[in-house]
Each structure stands twice: as structure tokens, then as C-alpha cells.
Amino acid sequence: MEALKERIKQEGKNLGDGILKVDGFINHQVDPVLMDACGKEFSRRFRDIGATKILTAEISGIAPAITTGFHMALPVVYARKTKPITMPDQVFLTLTPSHTKGRTVELIVSPEYLAGGEKILIIDDFLASGATILGLVRLAQTAGASIVGIGALIEKNFEGGRDALAHLGVPVESLAVVSKMEGDEIFFASD
Amino acid sequence: MEALKERIKQEGKNLGDGILKVDGFINHQVDPVLMDACGKEFSRRFRDIGATKILTAEISGIAPAITTGFHMALPVVYARKTKPITMPDQVFLTLTPSHTKGRTVELIVSPEYLAGGEKILIIDDFLASGATILGLVRLAQTAGASIVGIGALIEKNFEGGRDALAHLGVPVESLAVVSKMEGDEIFFASD
């Protein structure tokens, strides 16, 4: 998606170690107009998969998940990383390594909002190693729900995430595919 | 705002201790269509205040802040509760008590996205004691920005938040004002 790639080119920063900083429009400051356009594009790409719910992980997945949910008129559930007191004692919980946090984090969903039979579209900000998304897949499958699609704003195609998700046999869509970062330059895979 | 109050009446749960659970459409599962309507309503109420940026706190403020930002075409910054590795070492940081977490949390904003001279509209999910919003006010003021408005989806008017914000002299708008919770019943202040 050109608008997103253009923005990454202009404002994205290669911090080294595979970290792409997009804090100016996705991860700390958010451009809601760009996020809306991304949500619209996801809704176009996933319009035929029969999703009944969108699942994401707090925190940075929330913005694109909300705009996708708006355009598809689907509820959005975001997995929590700490259990709030409003959540029941029995929850779905899985552990996943976080690259940007440098430690393992919990992903927690209440059984109230993830039921057997749901058809889940996962939306997140990044597809890198796929670890967070595989955590969401485990949560959904534990609930008896099935995964019908996976979307990421930005894929780093040199970290193996797409291969890690291949066994699911569902469409995996990224709006910008970064193939290489060298110094100040960010390269995209041709679409 | 009728649609929000109706939803709270139908699905909100009084957990006691002043806690109103709205996890089915705001705090864990989100209804993006309702959030969009709330954002549209905030944008109507705040159209004349001259805001240049929206500030909120992760996590539950993000959805209404994004939809408000979309309708006002303003960038949204969400204060982080943990410092990610993409953030510079020098940050704006304040501490605030969290009622639902039962402990003090940090609110952190990068100086990259909060500059002197900005006119800040604060949007959050709840206005209860006002503690979180006052934390955001301190961050903005430390940065040299000024507060021009405050909006909350739900105000609990028996916890003193509105009084705590009065000294700021800016419009404070809530889309649903809960005046009392007794057993299974939630009462609203007349608008």
C-alpha cells in the first residue's frame, strides 16, 4: 500500500538489530487518517474470508484493528498483557517473547469474548518472527475458534514470520513488506 | 449520548467498589462502530477549541482517541506505561495511581511527539477521580503544551474528577455520566 510505504520511507528509522521505529505514525503517535486507510485496505483484502471477529494484541495492534473492524463492521478483541480486575479468574493465557521489550510477555483473553465457532481475523502492527501472532493463534484455537486470515501493517520478510504462519493455510496480508534495512535506507519487496 | 448510554445499560456491569465493567464494548472487546460514533460526537463538541493534537493513555483510551482524531484530522499520542526500546532516553514521565490496577503506574511520552505550543485535547475512556487525566495534563504542561479540552466516554460523577479538573478552566465533556450504581442498576445523570 503506497501511502504506508511512503510514510515509512519518510519517517521510519532503522534502529539496528532489526528494529524499525515507526513511533511517529503507528507506535506512540498515531496518524488516524492513515490508520483508517489501512483498515479500509485490510477490509478490501479480507472481505471474502467470512470473519466474525478481529483479534489483536495490545498495544500497537489496537489502532489498525479498530479501523479494520470499523470498515468490516466486526467486533475487535485485544489480548491484554496484564489481567485487569474486571476479568474473570478463568482466562485464556499464553506466553510469547517480545522483541521490542526484550522479555516474555503474557497474552490474555477472557473466555467471555472468544468463543468456539468464531472465525478470527488477526490484525497486528508488525509481522516479524510471527511470535506474537502465533500467540494469538494459540489463544483462538484454545477457545475453539478458527483462524481465517492474518493481516499486518508492516512485514519484515527477513525474520521468517510468513514461513512460521504457513502451516495455518490462511491468507496472510501485509500492507508494506520491508525486505532490507541498511543504515538510513529502508527497502521494500516489490508487491 | 444515547447510543453509548443504551449500551452501558444493556451490557455494563457494576462490579462493586465503584468499578463499572464495560469490557464487552470498550475495554477488552471493542465495538468499532460505536467508538466511531463517539469520536464523531467528540469532534462535534470540540470543533471550536483549536486543538492541534490529541493525547490519551494506553490502553483503553486508544480506541476513542483514534476515532476522535480521525474525525478531527488530528494526530493522536498515547502515553506509554512502559518505555519501549524505540523511545529516547530523555522522556516526559509522571506517576499516577490506577484504580483498576490497584497500584501506581507510569505515564511516559517522548519529547519527539509533545512539543511546546501544542494545544492538547485529552481523550480517555473514563473520568472517575481524574487521576489519569491529571497525569496527562502534567505531561503536557511539562512539555510546554497547553490543555484546551478534556473528553471522556464515561464519567462517574460521584468520584470527584470534574472538580479535580475545574482549575484548568477548559471544557470537560463526557458522553455518558453515571450518577449511581446500585446492584445491577446503573443510573445516569440527566444531560
PDB file of C-alpha atoms in Angstrom, chain B residues 33-102:
ATOM      1  CA  VAL B  33     -18.819   1.318  15.049  1.00  0.00           C
ATOM      2  CA  LEU B  34     -19.851   2.659  18.467  1.00  0.00           C
ATOM      3  CA  MET B  35     -16.337   4.063  19.008  1.00  0.00           C
ATOM      4  CA  ASP B  36     -16.570   5.826  15.658  1.00  0.00           C
ATOM      5  CA  ALA B  37     -19.879   7.390  16.675  1.00  0.00           C
ATOM      6  CA  CYS B  38     -18.296   8.520  19.966  1.00  0.00           C
ATOM      7  CA  GLY B  39     -15.340  10.004  18.080  1.00  0.00           C
ATOM      8  CA  LYS B  40     -17.717  11.851  15.795  1.00  0.00           C
ATOM      9  CA  GLU B  41     -19.600  13.241  18.800  1.00  0.00           C
ATOM     10  CA  PHE B  42     -16.354  14.388  20.484  1.00  0.00           C
ATOM     11  CA  SER B  43     -15.289  16.064  17.257  1.00  0.00           C
ATOM     12  CA  ARG B  44     -18.623  17.930  17.184  1.00  0.00           C
ATOM     13  CA  ARG B  45     -18.306  19.057  20.786  1.00  0.00           C
ATOM     14  CA  PHE B  46     -14.663  20.101  20.473  1.00  0.00           C
ATOM     15  CA  ARG B  47     -14.666  21.547  16.963  1.00  0.00           C
ATOM     16  CA  ASP B  48     -14.058  25.124  18.111  1.00  0.00           C
ATOM     17  CA  ILE B  49     -11.288  24.693  20.704  1.00  0.00           C
ATOM     18  CA  GLY B  50      -8.373  24.879  18.266  1.00  0.00           C
ATOM     19  CA  ALA B  51      -6.746  21.585  19.282  1.00  0.00           C
ATOM     20  CA  THR B  52      -3.580  20.598  17.420  1.00  0.00           C
ATOM     21  CA  LYS B  53      -3.097  17.149  18.946  1.00  0.00           C
ATOM     22  CA  ILE B  54      -4.960  14.511  20.938  1.00  0.00           C
ATOM     23  CA  LEU B  55      -3.331  12.945  23.980  1.00  0.00           C
ATOM     24  CA  THR B  56      -4.517   9.766  25.685  1.00  0.00           C
ATOM     25  CA  ALA B  57      -3.141   6.982  27.853  1.00  0.00           C
ATOM     26  CA  GLU B  58      -2.687   3.401  26.789  1.00  0.00           C
ATOM     27  CA  ILE B  59      -4.572   1.143  26.721  1.00  0.00           C
ATOM     28  CA  SER B  60      -8.264   1.820  26.854  1.00  0.00           C
ATOM     29  CA  GLY B  61      -8.044   5.433  25.767  1.00  0.00           C
ATOM     30  CA  ILE B  62      -6.619   4.484  22.399  1.00  0.00           C
ATOM     31  CA  ALA B  63      -9.845   3.466  20.640  1.00  0.00           C
ATOM     32  CA  PRO B  64     -11.873   6.636  21.369  1.00  0.00           C
ATOM     33  CA  ALA B  65      -8.789   8.825  20.819  1.00  0.00           C
ATOM     34  CA  ILE B  66      -8.190   7.296  17.377  1.00  0.00           C
ATOM     35  CA  THR B  67     -11.772   7.753  16.222  1.00  0.00           C
ATOM     36  CA  THR B  68     -11.855  11.331  17.555  1.00  0.00           C
ATOM     37  CA  GLY B  69      -8.525  12.012  15.853  1.00  0.00           C
ATOM     38  CA  PHE B  70      -9.896  10.639  12.605  1.00  0.00           C
ATOM     39  CA  HIS B  71     -12.940  12.911  12.656  1.00  0.00           C
ATOM     40  CA  MET B  72     -10.860  15.951  13.642  1.00  0.00           C
ATOM     41  CA  ALA B  73      -7.918  15.029  11.367  1.00  0.00           C
ATOM     42  CA  LEU B  74      -5.500  15.359  14.293  1.00  0.00           C
ATOM     43  CA  PRO B  75      -2.566  13.169  15.312  1.00  0.00           C
ATOM     44  CA  VAL B  76      -3.019  11.088  18.467  1.00  0.00           C
ATOM     45  CA  VAL B  77      -0.291  10.448  21.030  1.00  0.00           C
ATOM     46  CA  TYR B  78      -0.793   7.752  23.605  1.00  0.00           C
ATOM     47  CA  ALA B  79       1.266   7.901  26.769  1.00  0.00           C
ATOM     48  CA  ARG B  80       3.042   4.590  27.317  1.00  0.00           C
ATOM     49  CA  LYS B  81       3.075   2.791  30.655  1.00  0.00           C
ATOM     50  CA  THR B  82       6.406   1.130  29.966  1.00  0.00           C
ATOM     51  CA  LYS B  83       9.222   2.665  27.978  1.00  0.00           C
ATOM     52  CA  PRO B  84       9.818   0.761  24.720  1.00  0.00           C
ATOM     53  CA  ILE B  85      13.326   0.456  23.298  1.00  0.00           C
ATOM     54  CA  THR B  86      12.354   2.728  20.411  1.00  0.00           C
ATOM     55  CA  MET B  87      11.961   5.689  22.791  1.00  0.00           C
ATOM     56  CA  PRO B  88      14.869   8.060  23.522  1.00  0.00           C
ATOM     57  CA  ASP B  89      16.430   8.090  27.000  1.00  0.00           C
ATOM     58  CA  GLN B  90      15.108  11.548  27.856  1.00  0.00           C
ATOM     59  CA  VAL B  91      11.348  11.361  28.262  1.00  0.00           C
ATOM     60  CA  PHE B  92       8.466  13.090  29.987  1.00  0.00           C
ATOM     61  CA  LEU B  93       7.357  10.819  32.828  1.00  0.00           C
ATOM     62  CA  THR B  94       4.800  11.123  35.583  1.00  0.00           C
ATOM     63  CA  LEU B  95       3.277   8.742  38.114  1.00  0.00           C
ATOM     64  CA  THR B  96      -0.426   8.190  38.605  1.00  0.00           C
ATOM     65  CA  PRO B  97      -2.472   5.809  40.748  1.00  0.00           C
ATOM     66  CA  SER B  98      -4.526   3.252  38.793  1.00  0.00           C
ATOM     67  CA  HIS B  99      -7.827   2.272  40.366  1.00  0.00           C
ATOM     68  CA  THR B 100      -8.336  -0.834  38.200  1.00  0.00           C
ATOM     69  CA  LYS B 101      -4.728  -1.973  38.602  1.00  0.00           C
ATOM     70  CA  GLY B 102      -4.515  -1.234  42.315  1.00  0.00           C
TER      71      GLY B 102
END
